[in-house]
Tab-separated table of C-alpha atoms in Angstrom:
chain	number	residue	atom	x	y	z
A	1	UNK	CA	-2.002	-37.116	14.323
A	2	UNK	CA	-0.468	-38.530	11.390
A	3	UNK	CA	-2.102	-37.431	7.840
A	4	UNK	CA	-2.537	-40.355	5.292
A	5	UNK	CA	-2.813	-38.458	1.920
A	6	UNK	CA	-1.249	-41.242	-0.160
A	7	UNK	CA	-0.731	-44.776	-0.308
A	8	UNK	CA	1.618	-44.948	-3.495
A	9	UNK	CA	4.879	-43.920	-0.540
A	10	UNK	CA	4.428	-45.045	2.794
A	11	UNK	CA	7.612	-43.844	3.739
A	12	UNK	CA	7.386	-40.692	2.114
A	13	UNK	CA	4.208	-40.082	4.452
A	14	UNK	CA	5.799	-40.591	7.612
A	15	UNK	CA	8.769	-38.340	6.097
A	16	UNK	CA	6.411	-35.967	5.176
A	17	UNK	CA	4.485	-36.107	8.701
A	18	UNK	CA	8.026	-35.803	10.703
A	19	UNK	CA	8.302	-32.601	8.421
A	20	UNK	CA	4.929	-30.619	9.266
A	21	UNK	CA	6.166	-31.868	13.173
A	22	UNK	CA	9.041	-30.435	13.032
A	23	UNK	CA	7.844	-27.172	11.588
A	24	UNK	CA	4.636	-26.825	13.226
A	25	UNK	CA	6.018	-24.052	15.989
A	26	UNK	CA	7.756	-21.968	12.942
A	27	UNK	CA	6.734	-18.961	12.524
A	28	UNK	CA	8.265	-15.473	10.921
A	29	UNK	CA	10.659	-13.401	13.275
A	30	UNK	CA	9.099	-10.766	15.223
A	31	UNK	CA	11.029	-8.151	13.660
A	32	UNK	CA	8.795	-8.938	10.693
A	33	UNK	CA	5.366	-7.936	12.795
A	34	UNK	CA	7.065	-4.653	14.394
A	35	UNK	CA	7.957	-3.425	11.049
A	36	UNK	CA	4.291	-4.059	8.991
A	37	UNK	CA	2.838	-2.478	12.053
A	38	UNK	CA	4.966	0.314	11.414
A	39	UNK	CA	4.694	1.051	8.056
A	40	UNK	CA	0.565	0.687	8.737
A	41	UNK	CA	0.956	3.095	11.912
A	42	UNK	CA	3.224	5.227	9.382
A	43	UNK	CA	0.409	4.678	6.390
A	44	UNK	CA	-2.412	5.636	8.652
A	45	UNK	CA	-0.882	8.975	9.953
A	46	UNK	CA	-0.201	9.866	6.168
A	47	UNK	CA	-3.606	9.313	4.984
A	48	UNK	CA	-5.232	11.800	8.069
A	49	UNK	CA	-2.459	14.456	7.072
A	50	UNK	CA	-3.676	13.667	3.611
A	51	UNK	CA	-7.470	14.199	4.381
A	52	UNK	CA	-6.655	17.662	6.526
A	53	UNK	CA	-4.343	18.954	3.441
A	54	UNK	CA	-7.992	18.186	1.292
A	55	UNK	CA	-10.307	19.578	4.010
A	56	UNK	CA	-7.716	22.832	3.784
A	57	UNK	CA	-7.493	23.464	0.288
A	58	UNK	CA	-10.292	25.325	-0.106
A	59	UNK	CA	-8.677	27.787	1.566
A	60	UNK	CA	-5.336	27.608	-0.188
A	61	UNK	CA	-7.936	27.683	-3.304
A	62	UNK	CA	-9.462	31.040	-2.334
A	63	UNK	CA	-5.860	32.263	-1.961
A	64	UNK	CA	-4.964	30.930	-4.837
A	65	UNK	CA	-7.842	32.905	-6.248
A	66	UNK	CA	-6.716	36.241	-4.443
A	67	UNK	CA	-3.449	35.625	-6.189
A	68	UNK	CA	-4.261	35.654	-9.657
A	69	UNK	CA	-6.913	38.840	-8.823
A	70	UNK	CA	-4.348	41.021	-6.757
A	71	UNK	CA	-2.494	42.057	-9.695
A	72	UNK	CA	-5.335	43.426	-11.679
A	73	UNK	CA	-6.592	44.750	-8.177
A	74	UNK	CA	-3.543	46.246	-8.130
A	75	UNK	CA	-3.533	47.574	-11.845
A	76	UNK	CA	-6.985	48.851	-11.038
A	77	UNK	CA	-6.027	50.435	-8.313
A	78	UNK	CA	-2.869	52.019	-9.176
A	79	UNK	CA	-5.275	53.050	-12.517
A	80	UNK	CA	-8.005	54.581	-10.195
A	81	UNK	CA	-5.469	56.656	-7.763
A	82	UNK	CA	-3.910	57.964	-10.267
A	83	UNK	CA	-6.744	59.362	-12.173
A	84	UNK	CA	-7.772	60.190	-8.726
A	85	UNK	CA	-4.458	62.898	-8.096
A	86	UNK	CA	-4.877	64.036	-11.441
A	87	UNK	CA	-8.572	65.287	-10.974
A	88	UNK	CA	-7.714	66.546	-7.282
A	89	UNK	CA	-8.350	63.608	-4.550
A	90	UNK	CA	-8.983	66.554	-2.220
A	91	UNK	CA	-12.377	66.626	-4.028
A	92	UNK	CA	-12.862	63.812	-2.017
A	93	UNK	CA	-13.893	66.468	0.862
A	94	UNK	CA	-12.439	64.016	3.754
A	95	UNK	CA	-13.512	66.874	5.810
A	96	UNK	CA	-17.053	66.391	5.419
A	97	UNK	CA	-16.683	61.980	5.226
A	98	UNK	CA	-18.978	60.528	7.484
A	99	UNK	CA	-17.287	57.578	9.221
A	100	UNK	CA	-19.471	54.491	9.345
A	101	UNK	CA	-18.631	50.984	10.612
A	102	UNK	CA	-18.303	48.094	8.315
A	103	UNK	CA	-21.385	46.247	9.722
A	104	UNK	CA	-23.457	49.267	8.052
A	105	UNK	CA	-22.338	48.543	4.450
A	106	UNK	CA	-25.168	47.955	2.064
A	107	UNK	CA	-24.538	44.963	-0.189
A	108	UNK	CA	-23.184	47.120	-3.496
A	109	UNK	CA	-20.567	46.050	-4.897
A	110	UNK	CA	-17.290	47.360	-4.440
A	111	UNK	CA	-13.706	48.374	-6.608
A	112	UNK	CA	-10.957	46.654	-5.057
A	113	UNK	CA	-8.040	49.311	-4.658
A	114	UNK	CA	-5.448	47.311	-3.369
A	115	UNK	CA	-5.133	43.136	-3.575
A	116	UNK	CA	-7.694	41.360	-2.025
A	117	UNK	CA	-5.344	39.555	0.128
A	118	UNK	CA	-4.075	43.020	1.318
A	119	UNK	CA	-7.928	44.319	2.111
A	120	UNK	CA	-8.730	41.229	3.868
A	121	UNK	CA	-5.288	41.702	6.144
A	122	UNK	CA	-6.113	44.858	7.125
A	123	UNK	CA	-6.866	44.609	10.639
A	124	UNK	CA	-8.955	48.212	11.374
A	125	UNK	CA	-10.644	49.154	7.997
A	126	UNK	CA	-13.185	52.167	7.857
A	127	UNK	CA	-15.849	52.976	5.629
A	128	UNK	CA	-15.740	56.901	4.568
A	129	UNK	CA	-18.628	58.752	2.877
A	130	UNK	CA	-16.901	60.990	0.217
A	131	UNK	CA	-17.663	62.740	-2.576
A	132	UNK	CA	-15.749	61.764	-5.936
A	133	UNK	CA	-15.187	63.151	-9.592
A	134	UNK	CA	-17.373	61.096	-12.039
A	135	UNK	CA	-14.458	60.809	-13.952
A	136	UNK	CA	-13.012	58.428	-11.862
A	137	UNK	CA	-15.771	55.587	-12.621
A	138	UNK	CA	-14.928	56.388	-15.973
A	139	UNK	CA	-11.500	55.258	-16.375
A	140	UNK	CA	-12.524	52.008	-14.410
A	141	UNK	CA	-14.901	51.566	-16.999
A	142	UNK	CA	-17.972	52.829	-16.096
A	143	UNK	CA	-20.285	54.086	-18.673
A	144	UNK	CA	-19.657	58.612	-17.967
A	145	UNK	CA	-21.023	61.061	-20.318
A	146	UNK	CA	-18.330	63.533	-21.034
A	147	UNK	CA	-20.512	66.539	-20.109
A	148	UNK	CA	-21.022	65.266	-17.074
A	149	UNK	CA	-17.631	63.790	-16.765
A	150	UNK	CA	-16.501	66.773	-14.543
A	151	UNK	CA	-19.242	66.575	-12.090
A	152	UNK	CA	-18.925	64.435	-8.815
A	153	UNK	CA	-21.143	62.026	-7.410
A	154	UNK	CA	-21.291	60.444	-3.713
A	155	UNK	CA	-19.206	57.691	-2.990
A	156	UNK	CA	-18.282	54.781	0.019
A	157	UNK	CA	-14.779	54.035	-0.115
A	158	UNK	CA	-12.898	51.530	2.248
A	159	UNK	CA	-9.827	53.189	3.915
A	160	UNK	CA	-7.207	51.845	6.114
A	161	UNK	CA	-6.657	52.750	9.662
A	162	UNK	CA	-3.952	54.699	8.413
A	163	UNK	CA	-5.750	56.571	5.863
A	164	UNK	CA	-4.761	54.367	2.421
A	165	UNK	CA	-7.988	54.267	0.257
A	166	UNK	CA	-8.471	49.997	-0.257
A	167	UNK	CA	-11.875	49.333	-2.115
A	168	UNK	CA	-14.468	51.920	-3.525
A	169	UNK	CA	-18.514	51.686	-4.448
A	170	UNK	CA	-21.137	54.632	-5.526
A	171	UNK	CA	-23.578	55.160	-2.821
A	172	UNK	CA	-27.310	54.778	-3.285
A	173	UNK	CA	-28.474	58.021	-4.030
B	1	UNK	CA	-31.102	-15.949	19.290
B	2	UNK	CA	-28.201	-17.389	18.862
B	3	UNK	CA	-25.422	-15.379	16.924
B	4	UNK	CA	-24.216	-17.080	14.002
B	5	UNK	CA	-20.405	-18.140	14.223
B	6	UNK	CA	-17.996	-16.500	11.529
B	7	UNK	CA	-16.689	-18.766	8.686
B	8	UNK	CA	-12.529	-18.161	8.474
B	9	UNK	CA	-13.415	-16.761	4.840
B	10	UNK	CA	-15.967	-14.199	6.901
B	11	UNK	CA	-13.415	-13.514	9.759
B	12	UNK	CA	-10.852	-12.113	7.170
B	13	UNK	CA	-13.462	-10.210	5.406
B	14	UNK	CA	-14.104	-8.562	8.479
B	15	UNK	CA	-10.525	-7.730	9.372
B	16	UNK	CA	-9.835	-7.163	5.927
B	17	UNK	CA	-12.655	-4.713	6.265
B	18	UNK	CA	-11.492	-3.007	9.575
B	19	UNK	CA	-7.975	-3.269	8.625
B	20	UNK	CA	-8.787	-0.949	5.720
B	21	UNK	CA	-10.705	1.348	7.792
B	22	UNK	CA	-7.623	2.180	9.810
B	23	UNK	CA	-7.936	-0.509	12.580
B	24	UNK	CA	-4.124	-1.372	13.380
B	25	UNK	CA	-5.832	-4.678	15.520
B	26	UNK	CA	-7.243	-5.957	12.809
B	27	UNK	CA	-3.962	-6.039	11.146
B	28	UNK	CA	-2.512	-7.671	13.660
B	29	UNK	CA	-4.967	-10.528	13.900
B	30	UNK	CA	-4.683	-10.790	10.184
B	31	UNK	CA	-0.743	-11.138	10.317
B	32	UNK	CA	-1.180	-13.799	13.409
B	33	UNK	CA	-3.956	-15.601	11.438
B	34	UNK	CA	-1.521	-16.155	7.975
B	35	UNK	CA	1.726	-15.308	8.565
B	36	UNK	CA	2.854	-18.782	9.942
B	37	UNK	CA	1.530	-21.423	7.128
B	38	UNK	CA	3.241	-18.203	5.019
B	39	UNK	CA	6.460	-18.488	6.397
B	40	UNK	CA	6.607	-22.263	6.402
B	41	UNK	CA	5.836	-21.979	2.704
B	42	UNK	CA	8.280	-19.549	1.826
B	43	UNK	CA	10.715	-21.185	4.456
B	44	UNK	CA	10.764	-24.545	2.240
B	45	UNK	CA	10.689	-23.449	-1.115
B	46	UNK	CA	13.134	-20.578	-0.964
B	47	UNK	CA	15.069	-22.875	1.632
B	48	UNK	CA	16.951	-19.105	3.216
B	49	UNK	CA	14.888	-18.035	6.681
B	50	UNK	CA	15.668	-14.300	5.490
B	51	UNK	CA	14.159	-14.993	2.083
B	52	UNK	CA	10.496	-16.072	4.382
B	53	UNK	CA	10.450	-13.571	6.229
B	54	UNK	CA	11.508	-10.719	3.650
B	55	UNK	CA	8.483	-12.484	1.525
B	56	UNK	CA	5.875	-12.558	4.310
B	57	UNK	CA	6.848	-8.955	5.110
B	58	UNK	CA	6.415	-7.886	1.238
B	59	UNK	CA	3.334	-9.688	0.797
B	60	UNK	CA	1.490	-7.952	4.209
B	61	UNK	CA	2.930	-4.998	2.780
B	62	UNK	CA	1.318	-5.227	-0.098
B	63	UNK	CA	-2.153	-5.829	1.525
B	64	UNK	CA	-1.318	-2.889	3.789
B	65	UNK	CA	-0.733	-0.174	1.068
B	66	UNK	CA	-3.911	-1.577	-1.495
B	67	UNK	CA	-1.985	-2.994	-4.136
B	68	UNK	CA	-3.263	-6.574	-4.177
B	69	UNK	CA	-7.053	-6.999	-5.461
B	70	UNK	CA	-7.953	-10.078	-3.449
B	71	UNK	CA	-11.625	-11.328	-4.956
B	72	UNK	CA	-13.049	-13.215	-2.205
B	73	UNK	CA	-15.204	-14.483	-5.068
B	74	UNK	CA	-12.383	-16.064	-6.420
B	75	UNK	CA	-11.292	-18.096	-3.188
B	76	UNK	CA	-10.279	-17.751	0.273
B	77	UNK	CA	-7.873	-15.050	1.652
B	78	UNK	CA	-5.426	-17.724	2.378
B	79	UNK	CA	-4.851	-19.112	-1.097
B	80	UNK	CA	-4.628	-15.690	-2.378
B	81	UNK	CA	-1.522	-14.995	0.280
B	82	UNK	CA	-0.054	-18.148	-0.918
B	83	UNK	CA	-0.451	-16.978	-4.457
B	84	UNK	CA	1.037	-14.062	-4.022
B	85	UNK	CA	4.392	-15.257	-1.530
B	86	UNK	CA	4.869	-17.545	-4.705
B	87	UNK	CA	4.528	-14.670	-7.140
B	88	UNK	CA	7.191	-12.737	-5.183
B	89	UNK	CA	9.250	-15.573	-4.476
B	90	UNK	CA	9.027	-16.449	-8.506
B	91	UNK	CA	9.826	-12.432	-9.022
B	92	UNK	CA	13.832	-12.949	-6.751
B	93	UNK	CA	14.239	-16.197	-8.609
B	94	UNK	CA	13.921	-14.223	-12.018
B	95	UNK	CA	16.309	-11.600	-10.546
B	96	UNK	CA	18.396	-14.130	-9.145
B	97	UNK	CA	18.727	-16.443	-12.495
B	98	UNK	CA	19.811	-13.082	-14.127
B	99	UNK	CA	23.155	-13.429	-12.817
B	100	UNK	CA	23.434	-16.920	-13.529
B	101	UNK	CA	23.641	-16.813	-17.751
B	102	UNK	CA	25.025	-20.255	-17.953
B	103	UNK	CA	21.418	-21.715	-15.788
B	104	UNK	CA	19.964	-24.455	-17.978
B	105	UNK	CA	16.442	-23.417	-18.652
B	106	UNK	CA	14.560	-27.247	-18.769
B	107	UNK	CA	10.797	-27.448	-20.378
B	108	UNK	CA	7.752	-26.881	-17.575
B	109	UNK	CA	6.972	-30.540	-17.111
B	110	UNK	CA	9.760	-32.547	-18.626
B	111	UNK	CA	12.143	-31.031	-16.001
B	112	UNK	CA	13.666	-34.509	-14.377
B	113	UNK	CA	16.605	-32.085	-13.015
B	114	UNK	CA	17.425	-31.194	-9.725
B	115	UNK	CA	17.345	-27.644	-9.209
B	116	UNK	CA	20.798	-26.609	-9.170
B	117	UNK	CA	20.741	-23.588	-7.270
B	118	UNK	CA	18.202	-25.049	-4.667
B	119	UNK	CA	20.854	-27.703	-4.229
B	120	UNK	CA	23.408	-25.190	-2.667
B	121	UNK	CA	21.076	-23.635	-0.456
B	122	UNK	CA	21.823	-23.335	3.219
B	123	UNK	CA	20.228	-26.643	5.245
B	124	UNK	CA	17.902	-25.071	7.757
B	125	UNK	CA	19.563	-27.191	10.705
B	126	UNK	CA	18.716	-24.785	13.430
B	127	UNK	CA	14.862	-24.923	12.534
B	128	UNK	CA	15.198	-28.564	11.235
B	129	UNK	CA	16.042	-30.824	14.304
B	130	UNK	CA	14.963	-33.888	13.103
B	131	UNK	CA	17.477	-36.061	10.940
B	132	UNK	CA	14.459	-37.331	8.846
B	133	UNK	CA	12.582	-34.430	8.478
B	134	UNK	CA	15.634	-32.772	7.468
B	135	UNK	CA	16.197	-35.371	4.793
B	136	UNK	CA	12.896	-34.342	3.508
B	137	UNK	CA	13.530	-30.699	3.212
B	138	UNK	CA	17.061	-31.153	1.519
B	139	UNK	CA	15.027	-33.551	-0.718
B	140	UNK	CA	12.422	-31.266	-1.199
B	141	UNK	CA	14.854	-27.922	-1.912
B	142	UNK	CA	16.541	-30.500	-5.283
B	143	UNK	CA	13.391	-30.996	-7.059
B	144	UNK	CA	12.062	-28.301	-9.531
B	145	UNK	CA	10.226	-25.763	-8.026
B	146	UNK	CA	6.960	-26.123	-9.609
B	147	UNK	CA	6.817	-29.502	-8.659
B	148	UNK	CA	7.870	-28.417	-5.199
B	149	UNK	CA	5.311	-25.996	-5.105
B	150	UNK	CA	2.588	-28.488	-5.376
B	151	UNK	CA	4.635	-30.869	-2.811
B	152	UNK	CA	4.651	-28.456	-0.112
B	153	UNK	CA	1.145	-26.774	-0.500
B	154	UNK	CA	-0.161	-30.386	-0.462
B	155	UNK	CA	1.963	-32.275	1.783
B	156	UNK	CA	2.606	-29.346	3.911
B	157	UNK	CA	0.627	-26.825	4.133
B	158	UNK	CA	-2.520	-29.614	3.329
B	159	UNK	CA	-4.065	-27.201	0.851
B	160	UNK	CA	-6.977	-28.674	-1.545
B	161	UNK	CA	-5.815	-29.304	-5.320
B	162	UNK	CA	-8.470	-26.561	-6.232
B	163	UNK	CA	-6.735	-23.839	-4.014
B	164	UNK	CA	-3.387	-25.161	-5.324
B	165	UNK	CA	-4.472	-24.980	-8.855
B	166	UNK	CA	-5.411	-21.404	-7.570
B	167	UNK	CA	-2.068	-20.531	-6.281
B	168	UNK	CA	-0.004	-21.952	-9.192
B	169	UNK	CA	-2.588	-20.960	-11.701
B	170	UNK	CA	-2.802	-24.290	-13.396
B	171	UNK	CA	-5.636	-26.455	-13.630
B	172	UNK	CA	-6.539	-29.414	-11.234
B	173	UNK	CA	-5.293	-32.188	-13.365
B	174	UNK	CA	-1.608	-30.765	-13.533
B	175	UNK	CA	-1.979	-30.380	-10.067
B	176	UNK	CA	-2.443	-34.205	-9.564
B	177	UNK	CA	0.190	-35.033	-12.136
B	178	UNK	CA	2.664	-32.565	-10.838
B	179	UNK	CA	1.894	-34.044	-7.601
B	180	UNK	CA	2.296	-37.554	-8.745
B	181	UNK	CA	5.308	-36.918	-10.676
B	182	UNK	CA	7.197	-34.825	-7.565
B	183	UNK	CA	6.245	-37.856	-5.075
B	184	UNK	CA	8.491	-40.284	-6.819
B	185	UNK	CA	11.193	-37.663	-6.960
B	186	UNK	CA	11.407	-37.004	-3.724
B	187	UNK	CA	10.877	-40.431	-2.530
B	188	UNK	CA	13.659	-41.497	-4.770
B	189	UNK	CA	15.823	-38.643	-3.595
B	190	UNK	CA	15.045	-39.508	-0.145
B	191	UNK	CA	16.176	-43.633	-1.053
B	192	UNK	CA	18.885	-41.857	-2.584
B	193	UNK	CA	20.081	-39.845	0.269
B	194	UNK	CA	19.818	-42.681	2.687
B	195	UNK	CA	21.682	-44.892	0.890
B	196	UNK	CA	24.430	-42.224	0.233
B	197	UNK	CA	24.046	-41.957	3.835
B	198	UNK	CA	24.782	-45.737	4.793
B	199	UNK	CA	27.553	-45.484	1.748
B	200	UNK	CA	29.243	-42.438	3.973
B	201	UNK	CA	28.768	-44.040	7.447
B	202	UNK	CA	30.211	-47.780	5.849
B	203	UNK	CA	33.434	-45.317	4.330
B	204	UNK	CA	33.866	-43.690	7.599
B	205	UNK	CA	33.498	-47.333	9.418
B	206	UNK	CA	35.516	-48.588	6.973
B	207	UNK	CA	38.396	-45.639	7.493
B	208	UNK	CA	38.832	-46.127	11.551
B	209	UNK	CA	39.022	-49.363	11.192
């Protein structure tokens, strides 16, 4: 069906309606479709690897939190062990540690000994009822008096299943 | 109760809507809904095939990665497309003109030139069959490009002056007057090109004889 948009050119019209005839089946090459589909296909997959990398960085966060607390873990730790040698870690009296399991661990708080990414690696951890110099919670920081900084007081501590002393807490009396 | 049928506008809402949800079928019916009038568009005022489609590809690439803020407010999905092709197609004539220092620049409306460049374009035989409607495109491709613009949108594509004035950003009445002024052009250019044509056939008549 011809159009009849102007009067002014006649011809121009019918030029103008053999035009639109003679384009009406043109469309863009295929190659066009296959390749917006692809970049949307491509787009899509992006996004969902984007939302997963969110959904998992609270993880990465917590890590992220372990690493910038290992090394004063570790400072603490190396701090407390040694302190621990110098007063005699035998006072520790492993011979008389009662070995609990960690489901029996009261909610006190504990010294980390080691990195907390290294504790919470460590596949077969035991909790060990010891006896330790007061002396020790002093040079973490723990208000001693020095009269009674020679005297030793009951202690949980967190080993390893081979033995290596990992986090450390005062037990209820 | 009878469902209430979809307006075009609503339709590409709705894909527009799915489409951004993820739905790679709503795509798809949004490409087959637009890309055509698109390509025509493209196809007569860049006058290159490989121009259309890299501009129909740029512009659904564009909708696909969120970078166009179509206002459905502001008029129908369609118009916007258009708007955009001719922004891009604008955007490679600026890069294109860069390499062409001598180009004389003419005034917006007083522009009674043939587009040079246009002129040397590549006739679309293969898509063009038609001797006449060929004459019209090769006509079309010498006039100034923003009276083409209107020419095609209108004549072609058989857009409304307000969605033209939309596409072009102008107002209505330099939509008429463009319109107006690009008519005679091309009519003349077509009386021209016929007659050239009757000149060439009466020279070659002329020469086997």
């Amino acid at each position: 069906m011809m159009m009849n948009k102007g009067n002014d050119h006649p011809d121009l019209q019918v030029a103008f309606q053999q035009l639109r005839d003679a384009m009406k089946d043109t469309a863009t090459p295929t190659k066009v479709e296959q390749n917006i589909m692809r970049a949307f296909s491509l787009q899509l997959s992006m996004q969902q690897s984007g939302q997963q990398k969110s959904l998992s960085q609270p993880s990465k966060a917590w890590l992220g939190l372990g690493q910038w607390l290992a090394p004063g873990a570790a400072i603490a730790a190396s701090v407390v062990m040694t302190a621990w040698l110098m007063l005699g870690g035998a006072a520790m009296g492993v011979k008389n540690a009662t070995i609990q399991t960690l489901e029996n661990v009261a909610d006190a708080p504990f010294i980390a000994l080691q990195s907390l990414e290294q504790i919470a690696l460590e596949p077969n951890p035991r909790l060990i009822e010891t006896t330790v110099p007061k002396m020790l919670f002093a040079s973490m920081g723990m208000p001693v008096s020095p009269e009674m900084a020679s005297e030793t007081v009951r202690a949980e501590m967190l080993v390893s299943a081979a033995g290596q002393p990992l986090a450390l807490r005062l037990s209820r009396p | 109760m009878n469902s209430m049928p979809l307006t075009d506008a609503n339709v590409d809402l709705d894909l527009l809507r799915r489409m951004r949800a993820g739905e790679a079928q709503a795509l798809a019916s949004l490409y087959q809904r637009h890309q055509a009038p698109l390509y025509r568009f493209a196809l007569l005022r860049s006058g290159s095939p490989d121009t259309a489609a890299d501009v129909v590809q740029d512009v659904f690439m564009a909708l696909i990665e969120g970078k166009l803020n179509f206002d459905p407010l502001r008029g129908g999905l369609s118009s916007f497309l258009y708007g955009v092709a001719r922004n891009f197609m604008l955007k490679r004539a600026e890069g294109e003109r860069r390499y062409l220092p001598l180009q004389v620049h003419a005034s917006d409306e007083d522009d009674d030139e043939c587009d040079i460049t246009d002129c040397a374009i590549t006739p679309l035989e293969k898509i063009l069959m038609n001797e006449r409607a060929e004459s019209v495109r090769a006509a079309l491709a010498k006039i100034a490009p923003h009276y083409r613009d209107v020419l095609i949108l209108y004549e072609i594509q058989d857009l409304s002056y307000v969605e033209i004035a939309n596409i072009c950003h102008i107002d209505i009445g330099t939509v008429r007057s463009r319109l107006s002024r690009a008519r005679v052009k091309c009519a003349a250019l077509l009386t021209l090109m016929n007659d050239a044509d009757g000149d060439e056939r009466l020279a070659n008549t002329s020469t086997e004889r």
